[in-house]
XYZ file of C-alpha atoms in Angstrom:
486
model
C -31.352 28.682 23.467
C -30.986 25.882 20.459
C -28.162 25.156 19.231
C -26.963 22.675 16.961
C -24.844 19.804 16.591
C -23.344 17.857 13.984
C -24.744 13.963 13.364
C -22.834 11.869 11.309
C -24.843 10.672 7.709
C -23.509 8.383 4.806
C -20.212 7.711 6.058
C -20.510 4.061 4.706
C -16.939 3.758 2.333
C -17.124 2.273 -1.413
C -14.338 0.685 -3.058
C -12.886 4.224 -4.025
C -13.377 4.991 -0.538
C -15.784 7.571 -1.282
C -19.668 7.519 0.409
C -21.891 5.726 -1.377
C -24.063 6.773 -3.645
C -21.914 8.626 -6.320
C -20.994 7.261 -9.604
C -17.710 5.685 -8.187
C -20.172 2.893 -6.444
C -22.421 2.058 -9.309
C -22.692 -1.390 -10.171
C -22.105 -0.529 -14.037
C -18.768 0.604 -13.205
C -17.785 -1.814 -11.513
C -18.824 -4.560 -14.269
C -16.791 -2.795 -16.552
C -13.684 -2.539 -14.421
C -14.031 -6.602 -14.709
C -14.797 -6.663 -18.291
C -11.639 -4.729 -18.850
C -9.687 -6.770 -16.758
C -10.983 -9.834 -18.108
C -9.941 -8.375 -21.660
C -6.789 -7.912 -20.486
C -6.276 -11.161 -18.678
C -7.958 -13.005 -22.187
C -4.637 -11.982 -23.894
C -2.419 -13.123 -22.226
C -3.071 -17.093 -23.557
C -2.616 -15.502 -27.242
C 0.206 -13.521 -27.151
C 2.519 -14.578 -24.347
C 5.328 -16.906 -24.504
C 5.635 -17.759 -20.832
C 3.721 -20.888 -20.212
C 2.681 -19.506 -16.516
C 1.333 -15.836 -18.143
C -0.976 -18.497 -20.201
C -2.226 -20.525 -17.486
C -3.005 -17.714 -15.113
C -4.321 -15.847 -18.297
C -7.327 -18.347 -19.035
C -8.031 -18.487 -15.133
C -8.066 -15.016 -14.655
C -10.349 -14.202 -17.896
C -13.110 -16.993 -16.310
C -12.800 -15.070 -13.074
C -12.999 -11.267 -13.759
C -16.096 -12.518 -16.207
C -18.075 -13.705 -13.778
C -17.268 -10.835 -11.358
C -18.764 -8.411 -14.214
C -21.685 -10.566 -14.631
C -22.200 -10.858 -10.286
C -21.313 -6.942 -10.169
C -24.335 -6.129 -12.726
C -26.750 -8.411 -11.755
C -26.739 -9.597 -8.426
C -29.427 -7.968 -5.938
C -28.479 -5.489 -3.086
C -25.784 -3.705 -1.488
C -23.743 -6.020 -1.358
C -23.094 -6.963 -5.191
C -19.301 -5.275 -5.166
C -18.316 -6.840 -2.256
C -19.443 -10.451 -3.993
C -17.800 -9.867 -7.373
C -14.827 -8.533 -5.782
C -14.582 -12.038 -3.883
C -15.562 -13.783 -6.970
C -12.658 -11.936 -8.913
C -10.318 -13.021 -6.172
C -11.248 -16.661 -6.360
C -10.840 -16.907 -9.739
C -7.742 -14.176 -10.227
C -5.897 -15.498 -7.626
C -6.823 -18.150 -5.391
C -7.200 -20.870 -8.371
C -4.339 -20.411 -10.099
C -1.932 -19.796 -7.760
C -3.204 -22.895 -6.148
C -3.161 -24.779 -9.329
C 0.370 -22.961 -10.175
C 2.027 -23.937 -6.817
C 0.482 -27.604 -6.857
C 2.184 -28.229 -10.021
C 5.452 -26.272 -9.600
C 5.208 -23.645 -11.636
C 6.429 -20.129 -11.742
C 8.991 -17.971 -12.704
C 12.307 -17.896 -12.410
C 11.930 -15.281 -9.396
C 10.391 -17.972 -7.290
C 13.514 -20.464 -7.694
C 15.885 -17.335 -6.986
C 14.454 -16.503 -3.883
C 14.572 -19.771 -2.346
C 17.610 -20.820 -3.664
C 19.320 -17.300 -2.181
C 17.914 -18.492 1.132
C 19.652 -21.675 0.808
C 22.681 -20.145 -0.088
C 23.137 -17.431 2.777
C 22.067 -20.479 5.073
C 25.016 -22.549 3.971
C 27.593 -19.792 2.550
C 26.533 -16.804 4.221
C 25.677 -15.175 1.259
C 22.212 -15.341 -0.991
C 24.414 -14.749 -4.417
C 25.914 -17.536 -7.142
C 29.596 -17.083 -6.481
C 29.293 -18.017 -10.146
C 26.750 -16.596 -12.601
C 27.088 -17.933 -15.807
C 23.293 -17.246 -17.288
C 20.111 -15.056 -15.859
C 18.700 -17.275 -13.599
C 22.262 -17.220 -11.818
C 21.611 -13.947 -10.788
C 19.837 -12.247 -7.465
C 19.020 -8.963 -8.327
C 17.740 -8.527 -5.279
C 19.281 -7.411 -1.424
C 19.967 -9.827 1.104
C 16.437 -9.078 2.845
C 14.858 -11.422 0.073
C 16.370 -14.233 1.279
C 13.654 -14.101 4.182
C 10.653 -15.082 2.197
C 12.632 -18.626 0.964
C 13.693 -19.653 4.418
C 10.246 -21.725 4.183
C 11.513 -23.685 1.513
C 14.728 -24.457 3.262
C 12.517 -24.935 6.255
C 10.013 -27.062 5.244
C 11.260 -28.966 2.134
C 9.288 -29.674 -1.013
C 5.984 -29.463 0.311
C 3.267 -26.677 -1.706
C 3.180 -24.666 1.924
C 6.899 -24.219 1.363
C 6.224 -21.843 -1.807
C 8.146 -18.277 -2.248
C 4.760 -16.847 -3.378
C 2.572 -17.897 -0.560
C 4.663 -15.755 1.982
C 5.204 -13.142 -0.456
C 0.840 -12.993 -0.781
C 1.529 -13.028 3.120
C 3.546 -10.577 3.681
C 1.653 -8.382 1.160
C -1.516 -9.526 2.519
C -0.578 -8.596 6.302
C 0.599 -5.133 5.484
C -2.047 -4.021 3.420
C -4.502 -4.890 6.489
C -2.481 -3.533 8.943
C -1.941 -0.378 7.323
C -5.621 -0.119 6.410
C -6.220 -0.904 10.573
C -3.311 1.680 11.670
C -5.863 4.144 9.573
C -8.510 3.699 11.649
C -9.014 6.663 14.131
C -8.611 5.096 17.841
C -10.119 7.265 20.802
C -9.237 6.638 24.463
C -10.445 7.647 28.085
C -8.039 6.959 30.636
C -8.971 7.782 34.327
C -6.308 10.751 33.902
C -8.685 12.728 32.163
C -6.945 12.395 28.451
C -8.681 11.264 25.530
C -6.535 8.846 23.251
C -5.339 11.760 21.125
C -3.240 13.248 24.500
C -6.259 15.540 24.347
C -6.735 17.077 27.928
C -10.266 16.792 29.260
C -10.727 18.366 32.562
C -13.126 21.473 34.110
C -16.129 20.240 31.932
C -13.849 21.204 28.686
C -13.794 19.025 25.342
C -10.520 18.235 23.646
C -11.144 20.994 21.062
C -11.947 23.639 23.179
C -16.442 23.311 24.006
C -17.311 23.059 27.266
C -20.375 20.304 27.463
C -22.721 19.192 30.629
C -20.628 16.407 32.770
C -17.549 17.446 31.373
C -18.201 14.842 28.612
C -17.245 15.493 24.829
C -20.434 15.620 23.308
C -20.701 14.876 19.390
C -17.495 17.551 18.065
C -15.631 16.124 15.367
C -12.463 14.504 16.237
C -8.959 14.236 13.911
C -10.026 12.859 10.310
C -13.715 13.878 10.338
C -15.393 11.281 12.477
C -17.715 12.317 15.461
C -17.097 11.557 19.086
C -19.856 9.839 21.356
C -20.016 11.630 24.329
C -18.515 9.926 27.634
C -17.399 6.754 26.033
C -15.136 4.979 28.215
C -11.883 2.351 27.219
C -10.415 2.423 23.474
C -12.564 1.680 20.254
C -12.141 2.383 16.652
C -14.240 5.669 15.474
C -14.318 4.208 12.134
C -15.951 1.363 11.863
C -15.223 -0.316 8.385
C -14.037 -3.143 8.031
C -10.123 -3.863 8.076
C -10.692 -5.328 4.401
C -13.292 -4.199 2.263
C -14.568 -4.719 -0.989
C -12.113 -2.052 -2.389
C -9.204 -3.500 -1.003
C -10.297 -7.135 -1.922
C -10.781 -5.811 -5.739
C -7.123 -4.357 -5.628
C -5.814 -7.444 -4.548
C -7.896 -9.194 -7.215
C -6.963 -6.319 -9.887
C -4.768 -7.491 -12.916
C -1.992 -5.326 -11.608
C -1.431 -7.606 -8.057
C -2.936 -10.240 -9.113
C -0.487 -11.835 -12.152
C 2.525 -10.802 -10.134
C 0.917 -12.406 -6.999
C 0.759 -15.794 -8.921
C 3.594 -16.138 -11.216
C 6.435 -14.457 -9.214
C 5.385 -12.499 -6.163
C 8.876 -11.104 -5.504
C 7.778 -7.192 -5.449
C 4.940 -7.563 -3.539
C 6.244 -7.895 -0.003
C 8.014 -4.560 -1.252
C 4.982 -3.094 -2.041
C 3.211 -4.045 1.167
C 5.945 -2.847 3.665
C 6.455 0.692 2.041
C 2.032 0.897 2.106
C 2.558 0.486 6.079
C 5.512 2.232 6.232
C 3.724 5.055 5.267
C 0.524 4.778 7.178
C 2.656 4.414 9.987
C 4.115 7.742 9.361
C 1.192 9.333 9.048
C -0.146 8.057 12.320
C 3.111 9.344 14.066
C 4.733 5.939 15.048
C 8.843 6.467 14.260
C 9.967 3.180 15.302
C 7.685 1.054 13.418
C 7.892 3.014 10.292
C 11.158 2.558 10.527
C 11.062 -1.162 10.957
C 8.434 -1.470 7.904
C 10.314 0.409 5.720
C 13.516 -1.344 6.845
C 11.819 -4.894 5.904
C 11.356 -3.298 2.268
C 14.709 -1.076 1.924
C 16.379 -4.917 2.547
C 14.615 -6.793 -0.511
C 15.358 -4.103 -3.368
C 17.031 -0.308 -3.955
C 13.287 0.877 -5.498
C 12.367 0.837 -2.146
C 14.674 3.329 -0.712
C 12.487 6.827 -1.592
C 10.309 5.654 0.673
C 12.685 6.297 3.406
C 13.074 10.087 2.902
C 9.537 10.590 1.810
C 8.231 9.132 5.267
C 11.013 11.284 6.890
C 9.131 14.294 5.173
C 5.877 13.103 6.513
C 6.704 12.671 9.976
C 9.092 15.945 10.151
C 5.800 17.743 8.714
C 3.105 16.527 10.688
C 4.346 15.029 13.929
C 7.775 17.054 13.853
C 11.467 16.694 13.315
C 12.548 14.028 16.554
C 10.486 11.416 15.316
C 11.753 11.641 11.993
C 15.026 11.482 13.198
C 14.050 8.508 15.190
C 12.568 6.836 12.194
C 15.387 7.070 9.997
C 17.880 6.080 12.974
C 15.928 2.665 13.632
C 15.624 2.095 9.362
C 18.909 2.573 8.981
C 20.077 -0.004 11.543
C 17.728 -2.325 10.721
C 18.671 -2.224 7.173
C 22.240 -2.521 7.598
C 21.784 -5.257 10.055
C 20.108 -7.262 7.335
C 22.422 -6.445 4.493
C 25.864 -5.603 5.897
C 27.149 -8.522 6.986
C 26.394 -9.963 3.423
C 27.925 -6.917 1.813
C 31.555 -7.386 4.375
C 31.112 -11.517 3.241
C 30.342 -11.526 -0.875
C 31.241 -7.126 -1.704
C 31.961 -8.540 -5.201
C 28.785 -10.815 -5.993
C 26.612 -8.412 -4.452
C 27.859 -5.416 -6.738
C 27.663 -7.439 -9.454
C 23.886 -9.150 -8.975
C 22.119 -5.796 -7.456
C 23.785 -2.753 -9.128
C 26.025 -3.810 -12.368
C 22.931 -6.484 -13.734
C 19.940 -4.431 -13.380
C 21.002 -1.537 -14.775
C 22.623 -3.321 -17.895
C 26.824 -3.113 -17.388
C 26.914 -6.947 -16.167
C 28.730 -9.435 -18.608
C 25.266 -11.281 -19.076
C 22.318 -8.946 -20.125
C 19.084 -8.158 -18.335
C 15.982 -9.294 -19.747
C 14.222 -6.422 -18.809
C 13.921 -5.126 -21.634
C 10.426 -2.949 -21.974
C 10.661 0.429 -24.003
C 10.995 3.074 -21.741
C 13.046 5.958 -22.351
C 15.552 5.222 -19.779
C 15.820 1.956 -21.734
C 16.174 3.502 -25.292
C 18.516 5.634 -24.566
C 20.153 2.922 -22.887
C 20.177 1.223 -26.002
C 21.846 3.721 -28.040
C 25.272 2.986 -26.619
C 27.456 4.158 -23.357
C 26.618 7.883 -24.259
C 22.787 6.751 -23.953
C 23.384 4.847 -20.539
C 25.293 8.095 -19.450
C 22.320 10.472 -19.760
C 19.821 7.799 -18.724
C 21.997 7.892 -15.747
C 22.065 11.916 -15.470
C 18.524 12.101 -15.691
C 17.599 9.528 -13.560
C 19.721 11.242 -10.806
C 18.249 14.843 -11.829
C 15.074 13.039 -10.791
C 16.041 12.191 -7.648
C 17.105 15.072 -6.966
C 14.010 16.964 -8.216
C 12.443 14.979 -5.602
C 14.112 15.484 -2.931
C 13.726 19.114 -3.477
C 10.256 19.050 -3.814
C 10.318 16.921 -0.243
C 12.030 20.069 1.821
C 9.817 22.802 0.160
C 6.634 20.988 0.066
C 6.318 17.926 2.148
C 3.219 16.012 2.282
C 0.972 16.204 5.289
C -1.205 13.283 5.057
C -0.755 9.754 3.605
C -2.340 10.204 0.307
C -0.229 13.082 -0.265
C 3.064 11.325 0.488
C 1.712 8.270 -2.116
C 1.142 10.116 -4.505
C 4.757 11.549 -3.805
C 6.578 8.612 -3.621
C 4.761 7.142 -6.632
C 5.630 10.108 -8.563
C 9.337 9.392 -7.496
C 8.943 5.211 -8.246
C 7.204 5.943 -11.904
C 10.345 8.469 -13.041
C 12.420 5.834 -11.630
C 11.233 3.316 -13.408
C 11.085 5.401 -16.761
C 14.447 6.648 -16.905
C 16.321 3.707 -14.988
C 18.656 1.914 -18.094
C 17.132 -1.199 -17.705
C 13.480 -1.503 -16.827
C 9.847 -3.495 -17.476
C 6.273 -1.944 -17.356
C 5.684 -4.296 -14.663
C 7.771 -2.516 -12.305
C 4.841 0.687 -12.829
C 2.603 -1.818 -10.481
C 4.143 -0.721 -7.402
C 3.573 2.926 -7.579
C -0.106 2.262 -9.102
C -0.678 0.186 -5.842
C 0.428 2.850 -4.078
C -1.561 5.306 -5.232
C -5.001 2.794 -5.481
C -4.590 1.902 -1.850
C -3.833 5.175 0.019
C -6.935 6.250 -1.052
C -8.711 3.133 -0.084
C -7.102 3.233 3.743
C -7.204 6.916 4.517
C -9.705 7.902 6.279
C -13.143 8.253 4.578
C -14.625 11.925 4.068
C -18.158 12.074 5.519
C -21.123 14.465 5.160
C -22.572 16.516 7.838
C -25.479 17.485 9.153
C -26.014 19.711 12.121
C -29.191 18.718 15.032
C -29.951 20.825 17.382
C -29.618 20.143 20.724
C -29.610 21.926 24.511
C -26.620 23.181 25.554
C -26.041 24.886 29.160
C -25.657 28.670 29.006
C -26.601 28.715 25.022
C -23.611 29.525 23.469
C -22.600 29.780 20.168
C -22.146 26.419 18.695
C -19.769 27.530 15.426
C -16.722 26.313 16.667
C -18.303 22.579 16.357
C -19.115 22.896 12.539
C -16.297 21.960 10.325
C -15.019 23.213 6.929
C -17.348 21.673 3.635
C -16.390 21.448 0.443
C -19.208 23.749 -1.103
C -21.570 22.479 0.257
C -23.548 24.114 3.304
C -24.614 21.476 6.384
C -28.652 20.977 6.845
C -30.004 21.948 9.667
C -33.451 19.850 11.447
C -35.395 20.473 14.211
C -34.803 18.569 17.192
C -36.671 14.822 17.601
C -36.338 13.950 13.698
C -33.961 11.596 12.115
């Protein structure tokens, strides 16, 4: 009797990882991401006042102009991944080289090594002092991390705040993206790598197949099992950086950050694997990841309960406990003893500055609600307060009746959480929006890719029915071919 079995077609990711072949992927689109970006960039040397926003401005325009013009005219398949690297080159890699050469930056790059110089020789990362704003670490202890080069090293270029920072973002944003990847695993015990049982001739998911071997079922996250494989291999087989991650990286939104100050982006990167972590079921190093970015700066800390939610959901309640165990230690290991050596600086430099009650004012400054009512005197600040906290709160709600199941669900979450933050916090800048956008951009880009289906059919020992191998389509009904063509 013929049966049929499912074969794997256009599975090949874009940069929205979708399959190829839709609108996302056209080269047009893509050329007009760039031309917006280079718009955007082209602005910056005519109406900023920071000399670095200039520089990295006329850079930046150059770049994302050429990566329109490579995107929309360069032959093949491979035009994206070119203008993405040709956006990246110009976006990033020349003028933060040019930038750190000459010693440029903001202010955030002299705070963060100078609070590792500090907690080297004092203990503690914070001014004992602050007089004016660049006095001030607004920042937790964890920051102090990404300067130790500079105390390390000395004035050398290497030495730079924003090189580790691009590191650390770097490194997470691959490693999340590779934690993504769908592993599978024959031991001689007869498990597959999902703890799968395979024994009596009987497939993880329930078939029974000649030799006892797996056959082509679909496995967790859509891909397809070959039969029999022995040892561990990814299923999915893009690369760990694409051209989709490679054009976030190069995007406007990472990109200035990345070259003028850099401080968020370690942030950023940590609670990206924190959550893929999660979502593959590993407590202990989400809890480490998100402990690295719960240590730098407060907007971090939703992340915590939102990959709590996660793992409670899908993988179940002890390794959610044993996530938040390990990320609370962790954190309080990095910023406890400075809190028992410096209570008063800290306060002062990471809760009464950023949110506006410190003797010298924050320049951030953007209007936002949170910052307008602010603004309006201490009857503002009180219900920018209230509200921000009826926020949180909304959110934590919304964690225990609904928590998300997968890691684009528990982005989109958290970056819900980060944007009302943001908007409603007293003090605040649009450029603080960038982390939640990331967020958002690259959860999609690392999940795991959907994939059509088709079904072949195929001899199978006693004939039976071969529905419990086809898997749920959106709308769309898989072909069937004979047996012998492609």
């Amino acid at each position: 009797m013929t049966t049929y079995r499912l074969k794997r077609t256009d599975t090949v990711p874009g940069p929205t990882g979708r399959r190829n072949g839709t609108w996302r992927d056209t080269p047009a689109l893509w050329a007009a991401g760039w031309l917006l970006s280079a718009a955007w960039a082209g602005s910056f040397p005519l109406l900023s006042g920071l000399a670095t926003h200039r520089r990295w401005g006329l850079f930046a325009a150059m770049g994302y102009l050429l990566a329109a013009a490579v995107a929309a005219w360069a032959p093949g398949s491979r035009s994206r991944a070119a203008s993405a690297l040709v956006a990246l080159a110009g976006a990033v890699l020349l003028p933060l080289t040019v930038l750190v050469a000459t010693g440029r930056g903001q202010s955030e790059v002299s705070v963060i090594e100078r609070s590792a110089d500090l907690l080297i020789h004092s203990g503690s990362p914070y001014h004992p002092d602050p007089r004016q704003v660049e006095d001030f670490t607004p920042y937790l202890p964890g920051v102090a991390l990404l300067g130790l080069p500079r105390v390390l090293l000395g004035a050398t270029p290497l030495a730079d705040a924003r090189l580790w920072c691009a590191a650390v973002l770097t490194g997470c944003l691959v490693a999340g993206r590779l934690v993504q990847r769908p592993r599978r695993r024959r031991s001689a015990g007869g498990r597959t790598g999902f703890g799968q049982a395979v024994d009596s001739g009987r497939t993880p998911f329930g078939r029974q197949t000649a030799h006892g071997r797996t056959g082509a079922g679909r496995l967790p996250g859509g891909r397809v099992a070959a039969g029999g494989s022995a040892g561990r291999r990814p299923v999915d087989g893009r690369p760990p950086f694409g051209p989709g991650l490679v054009a976030l990286v190069a995007s406007p939104v990472v990109a200035l950050p990345l070259c003028v100050s850099g401080v968020d982006l370690p942030l950023t990167g940590a609670c990206c694997l924190g959550l893929a972590l999660a979502a593959r079921g590993r407590p202990v190093a989400t809890g480490l990841a998100l402990a690295l970015a719960c240590s730098i700066k407060w907007s971090a800390w939703p992340a915590l309960p939102v990959a709590l939610a996660l793992l409670a959901a899908v993988h179940g309640r002890r390794p959610a406990v044993r996530c938040a165990v390990v990320c609370l230690a962790a954190t309080a290991a990095l910023v406890l003893p400075v809190a028992l050596v410096a209570p008063h600086e800290m306060a002062e430099q990471v809760l009464a500055f950023p949110t506006g009650r410190a003797a010298v004012p924050t320049p951030a400054g953007s209007p936002l609600p949170g910052r307008l009512l602010a603004g309006s005197g201490p009857a503002g600040w009180s219900t920018a307060v209230a509200m921000l906290a009826a926020g949180g709160a909304v959110l934590a709600v919304s964690l225990f009746l609904r928590p998300p199941a997968s890691l684009v669900a528990a982005a989109d979450r958290l970056a819900l959480g980060l944007t009302l933050a943001f908007s409603l916090a007293p003090a605040g800048r649009f450029g603080y929006l960038a982390l939640p956008l990331v967020l958002v951009t690259w959860a999609r880009l690392a999940g795991p890719p959907g994939a059509r289906t088709r079904q072949t059919p195929t001899a199978q020992p006693g004939g039976g029915d071969s529905s419990a191998l086809r898997p749920k389509t959106s709308g769309r009904s898989p072909q069937r071919e004979p047996a012998g063509q492609p």
